[in-house]
mmCIF file of C-alpha atoms and ligand atoms in Angstrom:
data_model
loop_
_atom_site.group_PDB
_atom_site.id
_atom_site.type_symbol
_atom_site.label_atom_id
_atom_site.label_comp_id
_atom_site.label_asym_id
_atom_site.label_seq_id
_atom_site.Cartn_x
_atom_site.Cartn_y
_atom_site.Cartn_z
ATOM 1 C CA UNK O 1 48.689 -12.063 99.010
ATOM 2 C CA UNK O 2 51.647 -12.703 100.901
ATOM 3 C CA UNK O 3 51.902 -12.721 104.892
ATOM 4 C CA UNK O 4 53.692 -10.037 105.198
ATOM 5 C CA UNK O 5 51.501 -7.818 102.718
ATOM 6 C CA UNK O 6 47.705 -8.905 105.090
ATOM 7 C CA UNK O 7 49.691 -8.155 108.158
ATOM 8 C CA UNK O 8 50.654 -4.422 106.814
ATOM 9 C CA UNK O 9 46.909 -3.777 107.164
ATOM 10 C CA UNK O 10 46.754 -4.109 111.234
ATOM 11 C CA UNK O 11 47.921 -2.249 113.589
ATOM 12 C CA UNK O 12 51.796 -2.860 114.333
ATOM 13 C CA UNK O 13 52.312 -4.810 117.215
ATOM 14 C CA UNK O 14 55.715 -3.291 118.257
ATOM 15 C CA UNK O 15 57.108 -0.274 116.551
ATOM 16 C CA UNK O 16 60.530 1.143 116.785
ATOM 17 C CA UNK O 17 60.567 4.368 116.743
ATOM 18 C CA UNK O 18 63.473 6.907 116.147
ATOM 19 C CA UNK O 19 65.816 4.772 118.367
ATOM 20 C CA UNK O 20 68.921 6.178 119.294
ATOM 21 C CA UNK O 21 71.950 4.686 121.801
ATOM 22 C CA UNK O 22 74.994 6.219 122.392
ATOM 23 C CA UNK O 23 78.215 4.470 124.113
ATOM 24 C CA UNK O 24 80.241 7.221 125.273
ATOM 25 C CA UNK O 25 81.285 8.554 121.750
ATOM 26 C CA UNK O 26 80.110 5.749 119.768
ATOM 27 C CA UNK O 27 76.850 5.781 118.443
ATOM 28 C CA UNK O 28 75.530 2.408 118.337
ATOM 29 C CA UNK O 29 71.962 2.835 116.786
ATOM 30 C CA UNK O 30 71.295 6.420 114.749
ATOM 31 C CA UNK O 31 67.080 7.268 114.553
ATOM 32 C CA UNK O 32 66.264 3.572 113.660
ATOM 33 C CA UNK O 33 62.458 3.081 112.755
ATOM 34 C CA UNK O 34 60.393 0.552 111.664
ATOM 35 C CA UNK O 35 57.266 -1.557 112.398
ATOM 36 C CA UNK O 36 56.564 -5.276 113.408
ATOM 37 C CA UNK O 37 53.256 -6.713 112.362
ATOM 38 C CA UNK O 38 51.581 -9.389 113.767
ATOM 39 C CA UNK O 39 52.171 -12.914 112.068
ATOM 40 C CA UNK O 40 55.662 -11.569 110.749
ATOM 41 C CA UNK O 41 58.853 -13.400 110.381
ATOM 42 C CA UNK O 42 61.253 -10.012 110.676
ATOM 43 C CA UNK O 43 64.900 -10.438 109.937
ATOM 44 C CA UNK O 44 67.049 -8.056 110.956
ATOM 45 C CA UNK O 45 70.779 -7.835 109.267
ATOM 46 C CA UNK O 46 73.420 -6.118 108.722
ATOM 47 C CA UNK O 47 77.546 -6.457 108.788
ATOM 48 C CA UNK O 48 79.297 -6.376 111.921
ATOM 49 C CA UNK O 49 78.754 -3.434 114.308
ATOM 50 C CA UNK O 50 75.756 -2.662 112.186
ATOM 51 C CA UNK O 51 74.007 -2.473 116.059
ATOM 52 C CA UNK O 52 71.770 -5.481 115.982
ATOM 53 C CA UNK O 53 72.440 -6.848 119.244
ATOM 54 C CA UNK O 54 72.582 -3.500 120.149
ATOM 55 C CA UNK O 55 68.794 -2.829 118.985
ATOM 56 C CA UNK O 56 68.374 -6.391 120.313
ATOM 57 C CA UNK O 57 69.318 -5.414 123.672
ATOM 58 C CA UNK O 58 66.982 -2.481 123.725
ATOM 59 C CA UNK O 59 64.014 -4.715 122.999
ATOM 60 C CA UNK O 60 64.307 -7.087 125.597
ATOM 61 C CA UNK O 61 65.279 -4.298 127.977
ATOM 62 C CA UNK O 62 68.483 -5.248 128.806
ATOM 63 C CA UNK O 63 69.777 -1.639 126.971
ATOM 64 C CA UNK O 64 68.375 1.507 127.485
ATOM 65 C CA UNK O 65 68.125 4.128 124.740
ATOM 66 C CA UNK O 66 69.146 7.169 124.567
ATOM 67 C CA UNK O 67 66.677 8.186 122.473
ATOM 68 C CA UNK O 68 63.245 7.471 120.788
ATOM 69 C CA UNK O 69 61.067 4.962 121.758
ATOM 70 C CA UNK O 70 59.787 1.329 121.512
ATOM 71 C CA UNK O 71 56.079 0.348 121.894
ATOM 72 C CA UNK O 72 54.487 -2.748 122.263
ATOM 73 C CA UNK O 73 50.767 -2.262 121.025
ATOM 74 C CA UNK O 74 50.660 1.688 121.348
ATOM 75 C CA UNK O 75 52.217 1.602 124.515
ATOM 76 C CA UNK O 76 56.106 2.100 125.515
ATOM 77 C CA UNK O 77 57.829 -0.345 127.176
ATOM 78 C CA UNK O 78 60.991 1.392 128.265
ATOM 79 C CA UNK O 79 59.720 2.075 131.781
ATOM 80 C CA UNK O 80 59.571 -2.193 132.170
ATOM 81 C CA UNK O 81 62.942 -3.862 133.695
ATOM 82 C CA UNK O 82 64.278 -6.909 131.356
ATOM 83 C CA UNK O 83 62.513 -9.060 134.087
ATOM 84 C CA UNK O 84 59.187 -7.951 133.309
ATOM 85 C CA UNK O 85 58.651 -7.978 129.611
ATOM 86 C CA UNK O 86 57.867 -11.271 129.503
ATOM 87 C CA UNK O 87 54.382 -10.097 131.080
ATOM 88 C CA UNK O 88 53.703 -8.632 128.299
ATOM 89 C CA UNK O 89 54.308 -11.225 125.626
ATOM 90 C CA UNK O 90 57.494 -10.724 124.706
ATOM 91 C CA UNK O 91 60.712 -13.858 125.045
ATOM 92 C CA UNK O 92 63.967 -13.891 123.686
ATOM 93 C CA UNK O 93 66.594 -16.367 123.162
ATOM 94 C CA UNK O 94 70.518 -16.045 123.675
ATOM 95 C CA UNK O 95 73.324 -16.626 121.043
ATOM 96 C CA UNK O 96 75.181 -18.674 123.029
ATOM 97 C CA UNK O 97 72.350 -20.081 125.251
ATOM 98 C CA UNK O 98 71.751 -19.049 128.399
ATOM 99 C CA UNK O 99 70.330 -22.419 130.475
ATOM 100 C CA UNK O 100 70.331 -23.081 134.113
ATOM 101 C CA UNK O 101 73.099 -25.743 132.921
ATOM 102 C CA UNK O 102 72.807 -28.470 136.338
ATOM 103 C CA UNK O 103 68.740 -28.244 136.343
ATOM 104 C CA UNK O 104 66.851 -30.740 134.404
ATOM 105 C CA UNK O 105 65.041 -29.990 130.253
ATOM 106 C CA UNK O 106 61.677 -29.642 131.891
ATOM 107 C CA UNK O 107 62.590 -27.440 135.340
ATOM 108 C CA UNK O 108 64.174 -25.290 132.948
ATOM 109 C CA UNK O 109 60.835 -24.873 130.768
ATOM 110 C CA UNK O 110 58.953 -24.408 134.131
ATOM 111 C CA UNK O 111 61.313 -21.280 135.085
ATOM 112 C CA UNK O 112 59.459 -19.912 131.564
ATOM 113 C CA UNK O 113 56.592 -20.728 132.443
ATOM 114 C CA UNK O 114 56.728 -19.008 135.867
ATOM 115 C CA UNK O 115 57.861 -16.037 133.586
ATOM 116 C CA UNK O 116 53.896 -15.422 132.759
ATOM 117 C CA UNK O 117 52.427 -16.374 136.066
ATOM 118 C CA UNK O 118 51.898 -13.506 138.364
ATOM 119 C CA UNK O 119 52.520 -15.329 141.764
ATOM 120 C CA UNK O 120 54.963 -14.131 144.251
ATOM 121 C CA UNK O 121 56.047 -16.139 147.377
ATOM 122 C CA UNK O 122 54.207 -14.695 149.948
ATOM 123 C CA UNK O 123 50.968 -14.152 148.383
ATOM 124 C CA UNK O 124 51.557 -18.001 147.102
ATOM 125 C CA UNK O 125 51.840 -19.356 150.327
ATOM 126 C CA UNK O 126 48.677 -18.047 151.402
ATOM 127 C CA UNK O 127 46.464 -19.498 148.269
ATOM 128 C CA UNK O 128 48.241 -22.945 148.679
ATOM 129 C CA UNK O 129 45.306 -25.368 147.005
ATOM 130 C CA UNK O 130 44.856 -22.263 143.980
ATOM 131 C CA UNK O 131 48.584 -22.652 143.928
ATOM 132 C CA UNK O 132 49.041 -26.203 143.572
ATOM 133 C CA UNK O 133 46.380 -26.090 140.840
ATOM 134 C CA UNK O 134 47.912 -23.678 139.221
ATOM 135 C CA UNK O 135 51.508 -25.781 139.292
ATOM 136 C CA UNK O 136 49.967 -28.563 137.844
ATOM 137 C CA UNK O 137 48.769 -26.050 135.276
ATOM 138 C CA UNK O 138 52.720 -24.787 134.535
ATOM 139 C CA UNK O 139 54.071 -28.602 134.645
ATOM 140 C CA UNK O 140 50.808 -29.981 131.659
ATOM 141 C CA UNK O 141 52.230 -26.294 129.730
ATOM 142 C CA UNK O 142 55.843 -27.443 130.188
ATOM 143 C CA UNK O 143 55.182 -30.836 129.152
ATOM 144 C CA UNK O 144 52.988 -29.765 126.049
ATOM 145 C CA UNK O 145 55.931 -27.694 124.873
ATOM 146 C CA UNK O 146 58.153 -30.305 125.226
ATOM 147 C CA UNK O 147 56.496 -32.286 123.192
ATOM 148 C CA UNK O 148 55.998 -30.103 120.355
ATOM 149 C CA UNK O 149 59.569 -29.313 120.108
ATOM 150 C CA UNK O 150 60.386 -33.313 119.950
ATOM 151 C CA UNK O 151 62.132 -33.084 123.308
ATOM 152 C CA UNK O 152 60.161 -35.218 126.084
ATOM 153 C CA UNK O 153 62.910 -37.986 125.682
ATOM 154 C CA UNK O 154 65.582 -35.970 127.333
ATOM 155 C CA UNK O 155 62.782 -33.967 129.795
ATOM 156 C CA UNK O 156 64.690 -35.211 133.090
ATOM 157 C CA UNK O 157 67.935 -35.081 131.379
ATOM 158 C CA UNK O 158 70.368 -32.487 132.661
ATOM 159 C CA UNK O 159 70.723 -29.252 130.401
ATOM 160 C CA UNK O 160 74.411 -29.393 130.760
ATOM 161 C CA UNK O 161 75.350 -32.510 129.639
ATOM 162 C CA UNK O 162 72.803 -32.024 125.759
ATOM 163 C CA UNK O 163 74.361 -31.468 122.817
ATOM 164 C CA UNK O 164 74.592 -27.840 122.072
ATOM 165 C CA UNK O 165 71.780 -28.076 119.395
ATOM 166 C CA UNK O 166 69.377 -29.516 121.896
ATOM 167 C CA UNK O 167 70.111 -26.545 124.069
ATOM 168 C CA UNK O 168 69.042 -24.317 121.826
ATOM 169 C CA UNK O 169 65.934 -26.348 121.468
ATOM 170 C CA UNK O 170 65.519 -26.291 125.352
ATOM 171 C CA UNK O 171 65.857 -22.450 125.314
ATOM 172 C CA UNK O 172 63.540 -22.153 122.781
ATOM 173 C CA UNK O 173 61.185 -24.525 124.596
ATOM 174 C CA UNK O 174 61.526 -22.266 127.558
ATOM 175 C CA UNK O 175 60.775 -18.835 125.513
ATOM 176 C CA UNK O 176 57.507 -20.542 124.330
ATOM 177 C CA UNK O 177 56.977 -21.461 127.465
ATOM 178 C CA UNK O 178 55.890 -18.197 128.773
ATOM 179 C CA UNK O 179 53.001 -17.857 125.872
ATOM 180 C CA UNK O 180 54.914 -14.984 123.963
ATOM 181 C CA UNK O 181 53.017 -12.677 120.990
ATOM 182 C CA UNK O 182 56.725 -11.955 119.998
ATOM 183 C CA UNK O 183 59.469 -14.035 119.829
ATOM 184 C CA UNK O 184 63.313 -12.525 119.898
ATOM 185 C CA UNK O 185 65.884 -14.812 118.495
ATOM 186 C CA UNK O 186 69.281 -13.789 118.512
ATOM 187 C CA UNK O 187 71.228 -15.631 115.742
ATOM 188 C CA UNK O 188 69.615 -18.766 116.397
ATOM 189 C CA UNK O 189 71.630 -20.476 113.471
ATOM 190 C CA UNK O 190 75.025 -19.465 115.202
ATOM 191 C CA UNK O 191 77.077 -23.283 115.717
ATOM 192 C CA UNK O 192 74.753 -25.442 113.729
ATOM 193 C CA UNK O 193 75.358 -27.150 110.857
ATOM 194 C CA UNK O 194 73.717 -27.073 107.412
ATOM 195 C CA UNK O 195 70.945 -29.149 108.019
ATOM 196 C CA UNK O 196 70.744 -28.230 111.218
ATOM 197 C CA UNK O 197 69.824 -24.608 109.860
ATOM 198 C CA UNK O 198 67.285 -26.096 107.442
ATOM 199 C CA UNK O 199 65.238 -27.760 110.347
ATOM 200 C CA UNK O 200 65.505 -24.772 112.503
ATOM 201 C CA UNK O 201 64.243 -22.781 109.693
ATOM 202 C CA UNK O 202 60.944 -25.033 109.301
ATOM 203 C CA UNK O 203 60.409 -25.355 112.994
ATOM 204 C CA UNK O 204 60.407 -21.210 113.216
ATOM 205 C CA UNK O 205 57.800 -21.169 110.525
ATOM 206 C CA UNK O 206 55.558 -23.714 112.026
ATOM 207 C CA UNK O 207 56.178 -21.913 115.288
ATOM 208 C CA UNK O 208 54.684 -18.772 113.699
ATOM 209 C CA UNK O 209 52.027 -20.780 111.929
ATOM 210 C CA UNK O 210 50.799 -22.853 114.510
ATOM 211 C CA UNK O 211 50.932 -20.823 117.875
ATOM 212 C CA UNK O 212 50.329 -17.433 116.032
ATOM 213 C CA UNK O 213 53.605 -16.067 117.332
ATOM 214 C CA UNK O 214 55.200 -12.551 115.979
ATOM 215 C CA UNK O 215 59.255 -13.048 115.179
ATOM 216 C CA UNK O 216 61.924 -10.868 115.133
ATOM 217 C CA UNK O 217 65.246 -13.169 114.087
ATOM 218 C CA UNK O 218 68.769 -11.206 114.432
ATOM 219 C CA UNK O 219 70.992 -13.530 112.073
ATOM 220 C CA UNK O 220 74.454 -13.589 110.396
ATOM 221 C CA UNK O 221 72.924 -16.782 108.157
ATOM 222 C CA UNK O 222 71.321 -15.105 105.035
ATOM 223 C CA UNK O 223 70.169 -18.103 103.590
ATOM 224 C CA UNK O 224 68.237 -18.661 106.763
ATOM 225 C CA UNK O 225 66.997 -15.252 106.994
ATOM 226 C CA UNK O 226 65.967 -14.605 102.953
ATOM 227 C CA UNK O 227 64.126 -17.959 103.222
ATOM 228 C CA UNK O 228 62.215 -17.681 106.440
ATOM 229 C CA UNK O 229 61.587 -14.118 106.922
ATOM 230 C CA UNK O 230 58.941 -11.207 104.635
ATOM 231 C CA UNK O 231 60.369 -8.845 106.013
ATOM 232 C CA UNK O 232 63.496 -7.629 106.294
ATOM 233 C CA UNK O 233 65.282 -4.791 107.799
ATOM 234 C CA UNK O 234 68.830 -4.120 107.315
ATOM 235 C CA UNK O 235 71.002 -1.958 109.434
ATOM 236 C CA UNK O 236 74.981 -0.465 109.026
ATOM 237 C CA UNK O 237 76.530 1.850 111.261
ATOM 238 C CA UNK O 238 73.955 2.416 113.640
ATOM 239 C CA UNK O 239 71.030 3.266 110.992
ATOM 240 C CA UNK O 240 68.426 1.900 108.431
ATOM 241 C CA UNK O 241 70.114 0.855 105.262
ATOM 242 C CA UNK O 242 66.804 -0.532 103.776
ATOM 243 C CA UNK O 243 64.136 -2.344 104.296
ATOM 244 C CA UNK O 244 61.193 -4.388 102.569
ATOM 245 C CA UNK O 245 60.730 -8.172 101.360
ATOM 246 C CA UNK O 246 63.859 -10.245 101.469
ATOM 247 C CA UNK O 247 64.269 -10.252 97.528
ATOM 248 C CA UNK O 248 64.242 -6.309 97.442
ATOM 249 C CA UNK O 249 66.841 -6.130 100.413
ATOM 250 C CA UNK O 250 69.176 -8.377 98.794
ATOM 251 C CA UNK O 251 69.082 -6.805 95.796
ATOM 252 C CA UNK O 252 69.388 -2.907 96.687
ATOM 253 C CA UNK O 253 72.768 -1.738 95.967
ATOM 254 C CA UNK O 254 73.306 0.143 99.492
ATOM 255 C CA UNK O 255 73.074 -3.707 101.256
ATOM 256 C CA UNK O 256 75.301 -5.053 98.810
ATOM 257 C CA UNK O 257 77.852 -2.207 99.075
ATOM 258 C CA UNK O 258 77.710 -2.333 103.007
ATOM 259 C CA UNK O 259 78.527 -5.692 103.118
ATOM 260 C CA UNK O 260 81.074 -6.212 100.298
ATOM 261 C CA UNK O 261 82.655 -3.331 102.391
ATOM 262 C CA UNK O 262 82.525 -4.605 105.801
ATOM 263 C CA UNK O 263 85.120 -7.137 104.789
ATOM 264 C CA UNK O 264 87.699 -5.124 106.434
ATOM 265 C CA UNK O 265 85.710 -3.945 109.671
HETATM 266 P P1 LIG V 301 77.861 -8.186 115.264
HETATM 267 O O1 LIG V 301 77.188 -8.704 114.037
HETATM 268 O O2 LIG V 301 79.342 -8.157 115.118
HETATM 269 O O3 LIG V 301 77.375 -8.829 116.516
HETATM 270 P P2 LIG V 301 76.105 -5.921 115.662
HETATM 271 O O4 LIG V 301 75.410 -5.530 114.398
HETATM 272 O O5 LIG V 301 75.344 -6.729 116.606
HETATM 273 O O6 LIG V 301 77.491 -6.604 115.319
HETATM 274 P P3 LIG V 301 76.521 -4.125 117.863
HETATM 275 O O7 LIG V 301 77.161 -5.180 118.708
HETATM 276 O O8 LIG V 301 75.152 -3.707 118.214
HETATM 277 O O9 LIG V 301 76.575 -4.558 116.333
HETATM 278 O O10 LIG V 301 77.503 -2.883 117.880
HETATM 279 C C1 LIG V 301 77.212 -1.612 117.312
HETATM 280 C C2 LIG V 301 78.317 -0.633 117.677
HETATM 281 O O11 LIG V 301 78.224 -0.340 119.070
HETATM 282 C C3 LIG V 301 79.716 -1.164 117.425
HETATM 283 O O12 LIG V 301 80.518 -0.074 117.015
HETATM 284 C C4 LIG V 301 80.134 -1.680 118.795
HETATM 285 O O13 LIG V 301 81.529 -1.609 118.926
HETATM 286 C C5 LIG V 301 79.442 -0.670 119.712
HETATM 287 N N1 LIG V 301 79.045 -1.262 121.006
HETATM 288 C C6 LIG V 301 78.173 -2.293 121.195
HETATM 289 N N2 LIG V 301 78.015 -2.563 122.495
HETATM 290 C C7 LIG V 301 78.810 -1.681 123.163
HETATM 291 C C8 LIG V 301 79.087 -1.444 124.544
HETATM 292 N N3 LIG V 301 78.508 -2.166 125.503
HETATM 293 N N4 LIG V 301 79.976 -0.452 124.846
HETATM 294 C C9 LIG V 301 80.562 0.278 123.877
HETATM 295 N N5 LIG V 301 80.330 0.115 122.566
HETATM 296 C C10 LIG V 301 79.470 -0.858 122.210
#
C-alpha cells in the first residue's frame, strides 16, 4: 500500500473546499476542491495562470477568497492574518526567497522559531528567567535544524552574501523551524540546476519521512513533482483539471491538452 493510499483513510488535515477568487473580472480560482492528508507529498500543477500561486496565496493567508473555504483539521482558517498561521502548523517558503538578507543563517532560523512561540514583549519582560530558558530552548531548535539541513558551517555567515541555493536551504531551515504539520513550497526547484533538483527532491522526502511533515509543493519542474509527490492535483484556468497519483495525472488527456495548449498563453 502506497502512502498516499493509508493516508486516504484519516481524516484530511487541510481541505479546500469550493474555493473561489475573483480579481476584478478575472477569475483566478473557479470552485477548487480537494483534500490534503497527513504524510502526503501534494503537487499542485498546472500551465501558466492556471492560479497556483493564486491558491497558494490563499493558504498562507496572504489572499483572501471570495468564496468557499479552507480548513485546517475541521476548522477554517480564513479568519487568521498571514502572521498567525504559523500557530497553527502551517510554513511556507518563497519562489524567490524571502531572507532577512544582512542577518546571519542562524538569526534568521531563530525569527522561525519565534514564529511558534507565543511570547510578546511585554509579557516577556516580566517572566525574564522563563524567558531566557525558553531562548536557549529556540537557539538548541535553531541549531538542530541547522544541522539537519547540512548548514552549521555557514550558521554565522550572512544570508546575503550565500549562494542562491543555500538560501533556499536557509528558508527552508527557517520554515522547519517553527515545527510545521504542513509545509508550503512554492516552486522550490525554480533557479537550480539538475542535480540540484535531484537533492532537493530527496531532502523533501526525508523531510516528510523523518519529521512527519504534510507537503503541499507548487512546481513548474514535472520531473520533480511526478517523482516526489502521490498525489497530484492539477489546475487550468482557475479550476480542477484532474487529480489522483502522479502516473494517472500525466496521463489523462485533459492535462496533456492544457498544457500542449498553453504554449501560446
Ligand atoms: P504561473 O505558473 O505563471 O505562476 P499560476 O498558475 O500561478 O501561474 P496565478 O498567478 O495564480 O497562476 O494566476 C491566475 C490568474 O489570476 C491569471 O489570469 C492571473 O493573471 C490572475 N491574477 C493573479 N494574481 C492577480 C492579481 N493580483 N490581480 C489581478 N489578476 C491576478
Amino acid at each position: 500500500m502506497t502512502s498516499g493510499q493509508s493516508a486516504r483513510r484519516r481524516e484530511p488535515l487541510l481541505a479546500v473546499r469550493d474555493l473561489s477568487v475573483v480579481f476584478g473580472g478575472i477569475v483566478a480560482l473557479n470552485g477548487v476542491s480537494f483534500d490534503m492528508y497527513p504524510g502526503q507529498i501534494l503537487g499542485l500543477i498546472g500551465p501558466n495562470g492556471a492560479g497556483k500561486t493564486t491558491l497558494f496565496n490563499c493558504l498562507s493567508r496572504l489572499y483572501q477568497p471570495s468564496g468557499g473555504d479552507i480548513l485546517m483539521e475541521g476548522a477554517s482558517i480564513l479568519a487568521r492574518p498571514p502572521h498567525r498561521i504559523a500557530e497553527i502548523g502551517i510554513s511556507r517558503t518563497f519562489q524567490n526567497v524571502a531572507l532577512f538578507p544582512n542577518l546571519s543563517v542562524i538569526d534568521n532560523v531563530r525569527v522561525g522559531t519565534h514564529s511558534r512561540s507565543n511570547g510578546d514583549i511585554i509579557t516577556d519582560s516580566l517572566k525574564l528567567g522563563r524567558v531566557r530558558r525558553g531562548e536557549a530552548a529556540l537557539n538548541r531548535k535553531a541549531d538542530e535544524i541547522l544541522g539537519y539541513l547540512g548548514l552549521r558551517d555557514v550558521a554565522h555567515s550572512v544570508a546575503a552574501g550565500l549562494p542562491f541555493v543555500t538560501q533556499k536551504r536557509v528558508e527552508l531551515a527557517r520554515a522547519l523551524a517553527a515545527e510545521p504539520k504542513i509545509l508550503l513550497l512554492d516552486e522550490p526547484a525554480s533557479g537550480l540546476n539538475h542535480e540540484e533538483v535531484h537533492v532537493l527532491g530527496d531532502l523533501i522526502r526525508r523531510i516528510r519521512d523523518e519529521r512527519d511533515i504534510t507537503v503541499l509543493l507548487v512546481e513548474h519542474h514535472m520531473g520533480l513533482v511526478m517523482s516526489i509527490a502521490d498525489h497530484v492535483v492539477a489546475l487550468n484556468f482557475g479550476r480542477k483539471l484532474a487529480e489522483g497519483t502522479p502516473s494517472q495525472v500525466q496521463s489523462d488527456p485533459r492535462v496533456i491538452e492544457a498544457y500542449l495548449g498553453s504554449k501560446d498563453r
